Coordinates of N, CA, C and O in Angstrom, one line a residue:
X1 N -12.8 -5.0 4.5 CA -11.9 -4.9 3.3 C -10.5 -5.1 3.8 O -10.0 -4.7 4.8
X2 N -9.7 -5.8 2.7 CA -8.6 -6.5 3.2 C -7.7 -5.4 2.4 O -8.3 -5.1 1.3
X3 N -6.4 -4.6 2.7 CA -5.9 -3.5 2.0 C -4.5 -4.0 2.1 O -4.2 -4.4 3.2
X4 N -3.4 -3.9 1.1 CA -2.4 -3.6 1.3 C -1.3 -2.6 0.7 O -0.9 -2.6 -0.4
X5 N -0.7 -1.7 1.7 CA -0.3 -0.7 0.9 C 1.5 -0.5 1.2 O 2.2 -0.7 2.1
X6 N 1.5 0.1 -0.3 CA 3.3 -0.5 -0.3 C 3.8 0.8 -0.4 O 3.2 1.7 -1.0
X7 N 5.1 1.0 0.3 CA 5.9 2.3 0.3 C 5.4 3.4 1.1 O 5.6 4.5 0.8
X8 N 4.7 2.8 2.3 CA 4.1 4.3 3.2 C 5.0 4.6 4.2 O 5.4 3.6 4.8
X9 N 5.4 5.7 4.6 CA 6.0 5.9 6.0 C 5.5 5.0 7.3 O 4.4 5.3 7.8
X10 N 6.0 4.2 7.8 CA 6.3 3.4 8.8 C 5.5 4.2 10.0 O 4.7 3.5 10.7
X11 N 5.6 5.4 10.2 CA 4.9 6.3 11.3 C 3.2 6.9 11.0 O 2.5 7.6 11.7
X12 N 3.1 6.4 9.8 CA 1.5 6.8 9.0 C 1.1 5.7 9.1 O -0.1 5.8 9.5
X13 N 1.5 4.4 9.0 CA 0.8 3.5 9.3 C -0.2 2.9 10.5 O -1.3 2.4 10.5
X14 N 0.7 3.1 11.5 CA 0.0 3.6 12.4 C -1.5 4.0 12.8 O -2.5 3.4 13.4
X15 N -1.2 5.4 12.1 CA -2.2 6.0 12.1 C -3.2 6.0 11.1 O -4.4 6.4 11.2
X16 N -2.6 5.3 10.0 CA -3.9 5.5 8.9 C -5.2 3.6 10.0 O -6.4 3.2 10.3
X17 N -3.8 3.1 10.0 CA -5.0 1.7 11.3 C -5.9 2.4 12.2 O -7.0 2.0 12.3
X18 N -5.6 3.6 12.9 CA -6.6 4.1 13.7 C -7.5 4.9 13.4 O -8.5 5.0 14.1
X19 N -7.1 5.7 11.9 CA -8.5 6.1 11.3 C -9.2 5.6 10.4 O -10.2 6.3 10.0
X20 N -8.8 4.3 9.9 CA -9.8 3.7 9.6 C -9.9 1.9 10.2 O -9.2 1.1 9.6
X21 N -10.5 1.6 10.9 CA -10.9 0.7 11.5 C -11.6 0.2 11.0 O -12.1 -0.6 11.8
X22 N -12.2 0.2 10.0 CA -12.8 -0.9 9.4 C -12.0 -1.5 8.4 O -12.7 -2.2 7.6
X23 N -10.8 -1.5 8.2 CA -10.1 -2.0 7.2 C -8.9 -2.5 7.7 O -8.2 -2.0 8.6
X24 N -8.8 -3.8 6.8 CA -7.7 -4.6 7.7 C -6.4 -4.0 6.5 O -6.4 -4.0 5.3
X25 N -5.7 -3.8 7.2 CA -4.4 -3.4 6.6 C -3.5 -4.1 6.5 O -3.4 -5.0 7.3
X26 N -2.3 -4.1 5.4 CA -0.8 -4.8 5.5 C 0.1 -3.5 5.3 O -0.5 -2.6 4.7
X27 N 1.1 -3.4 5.7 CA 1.9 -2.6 4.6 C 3.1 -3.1 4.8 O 3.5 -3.9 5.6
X28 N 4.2 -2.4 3.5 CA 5.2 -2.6 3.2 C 6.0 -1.1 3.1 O 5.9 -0.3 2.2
X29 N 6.7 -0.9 4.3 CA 7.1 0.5 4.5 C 8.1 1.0 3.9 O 8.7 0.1 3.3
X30 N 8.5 2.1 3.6 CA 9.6 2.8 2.3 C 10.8 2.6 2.7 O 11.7 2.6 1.8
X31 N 11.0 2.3 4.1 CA 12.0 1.2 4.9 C 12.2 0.2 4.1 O 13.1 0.2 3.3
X32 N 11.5 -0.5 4.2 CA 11.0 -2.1 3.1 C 11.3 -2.4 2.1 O 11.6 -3.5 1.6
X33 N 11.2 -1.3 1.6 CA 10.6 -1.4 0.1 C 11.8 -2.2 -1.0 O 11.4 -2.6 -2.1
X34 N 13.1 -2.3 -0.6 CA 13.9 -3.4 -1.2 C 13.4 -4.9 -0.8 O 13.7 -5.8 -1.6
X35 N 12.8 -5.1 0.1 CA 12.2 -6.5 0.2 C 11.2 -7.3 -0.4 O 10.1 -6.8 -0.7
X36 N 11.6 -8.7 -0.9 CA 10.6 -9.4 -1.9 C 9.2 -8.9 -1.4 O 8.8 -8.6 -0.3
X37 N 8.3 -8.8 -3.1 CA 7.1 -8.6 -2.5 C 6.6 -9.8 -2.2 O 7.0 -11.0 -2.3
X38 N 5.2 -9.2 -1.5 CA 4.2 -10.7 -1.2 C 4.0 -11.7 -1.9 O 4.2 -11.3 -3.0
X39 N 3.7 -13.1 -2.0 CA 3.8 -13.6 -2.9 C 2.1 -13.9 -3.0 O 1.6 -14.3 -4.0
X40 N 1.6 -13.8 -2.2 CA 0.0 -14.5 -2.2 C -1.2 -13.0 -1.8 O -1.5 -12.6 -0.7
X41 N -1.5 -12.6 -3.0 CA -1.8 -11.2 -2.9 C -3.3 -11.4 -3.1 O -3.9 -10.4 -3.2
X42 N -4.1 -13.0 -3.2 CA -5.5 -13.1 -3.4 C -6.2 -12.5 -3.0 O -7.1 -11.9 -3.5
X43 N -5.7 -12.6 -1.3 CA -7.0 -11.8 -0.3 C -6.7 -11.0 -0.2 O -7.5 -10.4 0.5
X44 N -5.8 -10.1 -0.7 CA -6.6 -8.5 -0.9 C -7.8 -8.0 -2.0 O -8.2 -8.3 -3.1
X45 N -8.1 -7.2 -1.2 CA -9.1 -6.5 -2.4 C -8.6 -5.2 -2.6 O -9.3 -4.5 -3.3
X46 N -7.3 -4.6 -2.1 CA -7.3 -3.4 -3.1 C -5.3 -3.2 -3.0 O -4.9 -2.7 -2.0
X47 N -4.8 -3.4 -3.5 CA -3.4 -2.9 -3.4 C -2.7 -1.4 -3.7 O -2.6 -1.1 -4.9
X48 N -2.3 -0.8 -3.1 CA -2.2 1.1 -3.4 C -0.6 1.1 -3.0 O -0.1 0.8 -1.9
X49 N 0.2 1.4 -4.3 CA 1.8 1.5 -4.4 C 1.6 2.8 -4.3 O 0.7 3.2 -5.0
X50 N 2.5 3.7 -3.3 CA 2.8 4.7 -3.4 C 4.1 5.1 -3.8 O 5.1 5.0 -3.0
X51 N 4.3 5.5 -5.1 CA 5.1 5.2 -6.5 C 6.3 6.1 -5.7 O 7.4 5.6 -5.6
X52 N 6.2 6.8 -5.3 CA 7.3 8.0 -4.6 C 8.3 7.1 -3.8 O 9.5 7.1 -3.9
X53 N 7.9 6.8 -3.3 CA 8.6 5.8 -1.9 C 8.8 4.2 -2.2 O 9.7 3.6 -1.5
X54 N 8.2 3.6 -3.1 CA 8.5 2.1 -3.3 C 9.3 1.7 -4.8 O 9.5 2.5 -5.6
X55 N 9.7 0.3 -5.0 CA 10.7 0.1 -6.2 C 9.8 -0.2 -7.9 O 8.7 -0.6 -8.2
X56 N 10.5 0.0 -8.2 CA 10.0 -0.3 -9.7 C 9.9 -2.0 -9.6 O 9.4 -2.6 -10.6
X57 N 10.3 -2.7 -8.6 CA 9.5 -3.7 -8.8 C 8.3 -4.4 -8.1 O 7.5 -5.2 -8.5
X58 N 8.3 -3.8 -7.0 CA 6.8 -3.6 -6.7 C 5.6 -3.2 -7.2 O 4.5 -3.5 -6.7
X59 N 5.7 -2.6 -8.4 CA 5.0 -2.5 -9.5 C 4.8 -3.6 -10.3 O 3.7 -3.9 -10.9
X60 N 5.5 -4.2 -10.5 CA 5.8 -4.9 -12.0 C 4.8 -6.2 -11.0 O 3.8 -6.8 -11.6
X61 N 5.3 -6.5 -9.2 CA 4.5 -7.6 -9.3 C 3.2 -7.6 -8.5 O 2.8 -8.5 -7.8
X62 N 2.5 -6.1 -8.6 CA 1.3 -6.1 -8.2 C 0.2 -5.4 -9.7 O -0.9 -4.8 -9.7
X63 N 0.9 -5.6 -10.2 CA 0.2 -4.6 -11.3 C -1.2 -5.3 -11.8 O -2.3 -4.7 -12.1
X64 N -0.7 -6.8 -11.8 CA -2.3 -7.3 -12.8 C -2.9 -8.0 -11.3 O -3.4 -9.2 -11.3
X65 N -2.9 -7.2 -10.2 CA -4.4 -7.4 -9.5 C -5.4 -6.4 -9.9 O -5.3 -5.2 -10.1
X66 N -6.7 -7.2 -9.8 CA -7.8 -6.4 -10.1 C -8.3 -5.2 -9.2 O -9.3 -4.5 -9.4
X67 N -7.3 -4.9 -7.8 CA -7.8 -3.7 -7.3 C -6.4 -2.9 -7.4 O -6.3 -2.0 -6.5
X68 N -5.5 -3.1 -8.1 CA -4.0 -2.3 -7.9 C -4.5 -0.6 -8.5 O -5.2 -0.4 -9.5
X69 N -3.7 0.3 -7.7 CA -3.9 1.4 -8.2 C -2.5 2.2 -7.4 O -2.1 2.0 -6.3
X70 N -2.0 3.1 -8.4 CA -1.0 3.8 -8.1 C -1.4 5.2 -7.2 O -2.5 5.7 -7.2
X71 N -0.5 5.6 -6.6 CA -0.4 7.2 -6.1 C 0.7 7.8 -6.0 O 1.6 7.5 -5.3
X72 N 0.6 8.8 -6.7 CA 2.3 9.6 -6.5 C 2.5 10.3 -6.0 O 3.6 10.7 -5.8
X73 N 1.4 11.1 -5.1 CA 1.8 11.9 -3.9 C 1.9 10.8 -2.6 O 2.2 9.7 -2.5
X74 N 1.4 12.0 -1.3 CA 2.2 11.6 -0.2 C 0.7 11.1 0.1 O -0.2 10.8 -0.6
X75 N 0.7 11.3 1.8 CA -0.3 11.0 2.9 C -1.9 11.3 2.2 O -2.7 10.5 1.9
X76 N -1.9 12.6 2.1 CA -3.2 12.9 1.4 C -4.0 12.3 0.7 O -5.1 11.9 0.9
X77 N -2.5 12.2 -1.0 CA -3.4 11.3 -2.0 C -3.7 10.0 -1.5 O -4.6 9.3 -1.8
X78 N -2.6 9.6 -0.7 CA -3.3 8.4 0.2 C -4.7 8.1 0.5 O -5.6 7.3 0.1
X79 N -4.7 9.1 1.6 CA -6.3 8.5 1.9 C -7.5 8.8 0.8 O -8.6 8.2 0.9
X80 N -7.1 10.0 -0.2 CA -8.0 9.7 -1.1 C -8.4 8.7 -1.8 O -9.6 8.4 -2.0
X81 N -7.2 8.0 -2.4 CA -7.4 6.6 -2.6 C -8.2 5.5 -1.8 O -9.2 5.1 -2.3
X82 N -7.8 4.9 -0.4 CA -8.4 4.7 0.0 C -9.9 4.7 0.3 O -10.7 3.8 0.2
X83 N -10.2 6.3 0.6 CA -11.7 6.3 0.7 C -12.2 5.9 -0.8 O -13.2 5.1 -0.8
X84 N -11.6 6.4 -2.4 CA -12.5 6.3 -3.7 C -12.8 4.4 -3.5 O -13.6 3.9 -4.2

């Protein structure tokens, strides 16, 4: 599964790559998060904006993928997402 997730702490990334290893990751860190988004978002299959930490336009241009989903907490609701 190809994942990419926007607005995560720079230092969870990391780690969320070593606990799950079966999923290929991108992210766009809360560092980042003024930076154009991606423009070629096909090959994902799931996009997860963590609304806390990234811009109101990061939303606007991941919204009509068919795997986008929001999260407004932190780390946690993260991997909840993930795993659902």
């Amino acid at each position: 599964e190809c994942m990419l997730i926007v607005g995560v702490r720079s230092e969870h990334a990391n780690m969320l790559r070593e606990m799950y290893k079966n999923i290929d990751f991108s992210f766009i860190t809360d560092q980042r998060k003024q930076t154009k988004p991606v423009n070629d978002i096909s090959h994902f299959d799931r996009i997860i904006n963590m609304t806390k930490f990234s811009s109101h336009l990061s939303h606007k241009a991941y919204r009509r993928h068919k795997g986008y989903c929001m999260v407004n907490g932190g780390l946690t609701s993260l991997k909840q997402a993930i795993e659902a």
